[in-house]
Amino acid sequence: MKDEILRHLRYGLGKDAAHSSVYDWRMALSRALRDRMVDHWIPSTQEAYASGSKRVYYLSMEFLIGRLVEDMASNLGLVDEAKAALKELGQDYETIVKDEPDAALGNGGLGRLAACFMDSLATLGIPAMGYGIRYEHGLFEQDFVEGQQVERPETWLQQDHIWEFERPEVQYPITFGGHVEHHDGKAHWHPSETVIATAFDTPVIGWEGRWGNTLRLWAAMPTKVFDLASFNRGDYLAAGRSEALARTICRVLYPDDTTETGKELRLKQEYFFTSASIQDLLRRFLSTHADIRTLPDAAAIQLNDTHPAIAGPELVRVLVDKHELGMDEAIALARRCLGYTNHTLLPEALERWPEWLFGRVLPRHLEIIREIDADHLRRHEGAPKILDHGNVNMGELAFIMAHKVNGVSALHTDLVKKTVFNDLHKIHPQRIVNQTNGITQRRWLKTCNPALSGLITRELGNGWVTDLDLLSQLKSRTGDVAFKEEFVAAKRANKVRLANWVTETMGISIDPDAMFDVQIKRIHEYKRQLMNILETVALWNEMRAHPDAGWTPRVKIFGGKAAPGYHVAKEIIHLINDVAAVINSDEITKDLLKVVYPPNYNVTMAEVLIPAADLSEQISTAGKEASGTGNMKFALNGALTIGTLDGANVEIREHVGPENFFLFGLTAEEVMERRTQPGFARAAIEASPRLQRVLGQIVEGRFCPQDQGRYHGLVGMLYDSDYFLVTCDFDSYYDTQRRADEAYKNARNWAAMALVNTASMGFFSSDRTIKGYAHDIWHVGSRLGAGEEAAE
Ligand code: OX2
């Protein structure tokens, strides 16, 4: 390893050791690791090709990857070797790992899920390809200026991204606009614009290098890079115009995960990567198969939300216009290939395009969608339509074109059947299935929490790394005092690590013995960070009034970004920061309560916060969070959950047992019922003197004396509408927090509860989730060991 690092430093970077920066060392280490990855990757790719086995194509607008050095080193079993080699070279492994920017090609849960799935697919040896967009700028960087969010462009590609291989030979034309002519019984699309999609491949190597898959991200290029004639005329801007236009398509990630933008550029992005992926998988298929009708035996195409839903009409278009299949046959064939995952019930997040806009960008696809609607209506009278009220409904399109539709937790799937797709569900009662989300324990325990994972491996061996159910053996240890002490020591070490980081980066000192209470996720009204900060103020009031009442000291930690156009979410951020400033400088409560909100929450920050958490905040309005995946990461790392019966919380609670979970709040059914009662919010506020007081303080400008009216709108909204029922759940939330305070005082018992949480998380491995998709939706198997079998 040492020689390899030095060789890459010299011949890959043209540097000598004496004059190398941290960046240079990181590049050299990464290249050395990449070489090893390639040695696992190429044989897997060859095997998948030679065996002709069915492949999974996972189409996703987002892959929220984070850093890769440590992930790759860990999956290859090279962490110790890399550390030792660097040490001999006078370099520090940790420093080098920390130099890597996050690959932030996603907004949150949906993108991170795709990244966990890629890890599990490779570890399970399932031939698969992830398809997405190689955004030049990932999710924006967040800064706070006087407590308010400011966005700055993210620039991960300004440094060399050495994990990827550019594939200039893999190019496809992607066309937009123009018009369609029909003659000789055929459709002829004459587009007005063409860009080229070109591939960049990142190897994804599973645990111990047993199998390797590919993440293929598409970048856009102009058909003609440079117009020399314009340049020679002196029109320099015109000379580069086509390049600029093409590049725009993959320039930035839309920073919004749950509201629809309806922008033409977004539609182009969606079609761009979907069409490139469909062309690519068809080329691969046709290079080894003669009959296009056997495509469903070779390709399972999974749509991660509706963003790639255009895959249905695109596949039909190619089958009909290029391969001359009949429309009905093409639709049926495409459906056998496609699966669709729904991730949200929020009406504002369901994609709809105005028909006029859609038809302008994709005129041939609009015709095909009409045919799909007609075909479906012929078979199912009165069925919901894709084209309705001048809109193209992407949810209906994805549903009708998929042979399976899945929700991401038991509760969510149930609600999908009862609400958004109720009519379609009645027509196709077998189509909707559940696949409860999961997380990869390789990143979310093994690598991010070496203190705890080291302890577990010492006790159980390392089988849990690929079989998380083995953790259940730890349940018998809740009475083992010595083991529990070690378990607690691991948590404490992680808390000290976090406390030091908070002091260094924010200048706030926090006590590692206080309860670390963490809410990290996108800022959204339904996730109710607002309720959390209101409860913080209520607690602070009580602490000030009775400072000697034996309080459990707390550190309230927040992390998360707001979509740049989401005004209310930004107000909530401002309020949290205003409250933090006041509380953190209060002499009376200085040893009892702190509020910490580090800016720019991302995957890397999660990897530090989650192992250090005691209490995990999963407090969304019931029925709104489809699943959540942070909830799983916390419990796996030994945090207790305070939460509502929402998303995967329900299943987490079932697995850890109700006595090891702090439940509060209205159920999804009660939420729906409560909303029908006129004036429910005002009634709830009037019934809660505690909440009244908090709201009064905020309105009077207690946390913003220089600008007293700052939160009048926000508080007014709670009184008048409160769609997310912050007011109704507030008292139950406050009381449950006090139960958590009491429980925390009994350190032994808390440790036992935390241990049961860790030990009960086997079900929430993304390995289990992927096995479910493979069995119920994709009908694919593992290739692990298959190569040897064939050779024998
Ligand atoms: C998220 C959901 O909000 C979250 O509940 C879920 O855990 C995650 O997807 C992965 O399934 N954009 N992000 C999501 O949905 C959408 C749309």
CSV table of C-alpha atoms and ligand atoms in Angstrom, one decimal, residues 109-110 113 257 305 343-344 408 437 526 625-629, ligand 1:
chain,number,residue,atom,x,y,z
A,109,GLY,CA,-33.8,10.7,2.5
A,110,LEU,CA,-34.6,9.8,-1.0
A,113,LEU,CA,-31.7,5.7,0.3
A,257,ASP,CA,-37.4,17.6,-2.3
A,305,ASP,CA,-40.2,8.3,-7.3
A,343,HIS,CA,-41.9,8.2,-1.4
A,344,THR,CA,-44.5,10.7,-0.3
A,408,VAL,CA,-41.6,2.6,1.9
A,437,ASN,CA,-36.8,1.2,3.9
A,526,TYR,CA,-44.5,18.5,8.6
A,625,GLU,CA,-43.4,11.1,6.9
A,626,ALA,CA,-43.5,8.2,4.4
A,627,SER,CA,-40.8,6.3,6.3
A,628,GLY,CA,-37.8,8.3,7.5
A,629,THR,CA,-34.4,6.6,7.5
B,1,OX2,C1,-38.3,11.0,1.4
B,1,OX2,C2,-39.4,10.9,2.4
B,1,OX2,O1,-39.9,12.1,2.8
B,1,OX2,C3,-38.9,10.1,3.6
B,1,OX2,O2,-40.0,9.8,4.5
B,1,OX2,C4,-38.4,8.7,3.2
B,1,OX2,O3,-37.7,8.1,4.2
B,1,OX2,C5,-37.3,8.9,2.1
B,1,OX2,O4,-37.9,9.7,1.0
B,1,OX2,C6,-36.8,7.6,1.5
B,1,OX2,O5,-37.9,6.8,1.1
B,1,OX2,N1,-38.5,13.2,-1.4
B,1,OX2,N2,-37.9,12.7,-0.4
B,1,OX2,C7,-38.7,11.8,0.2
B,1,OX2,O6,-39.8,11.7,-0.5
B,1,OX2,C8,-39.6,12.6,-1.6
B,1,OX2,C9,-40.6,12.8,-2.7
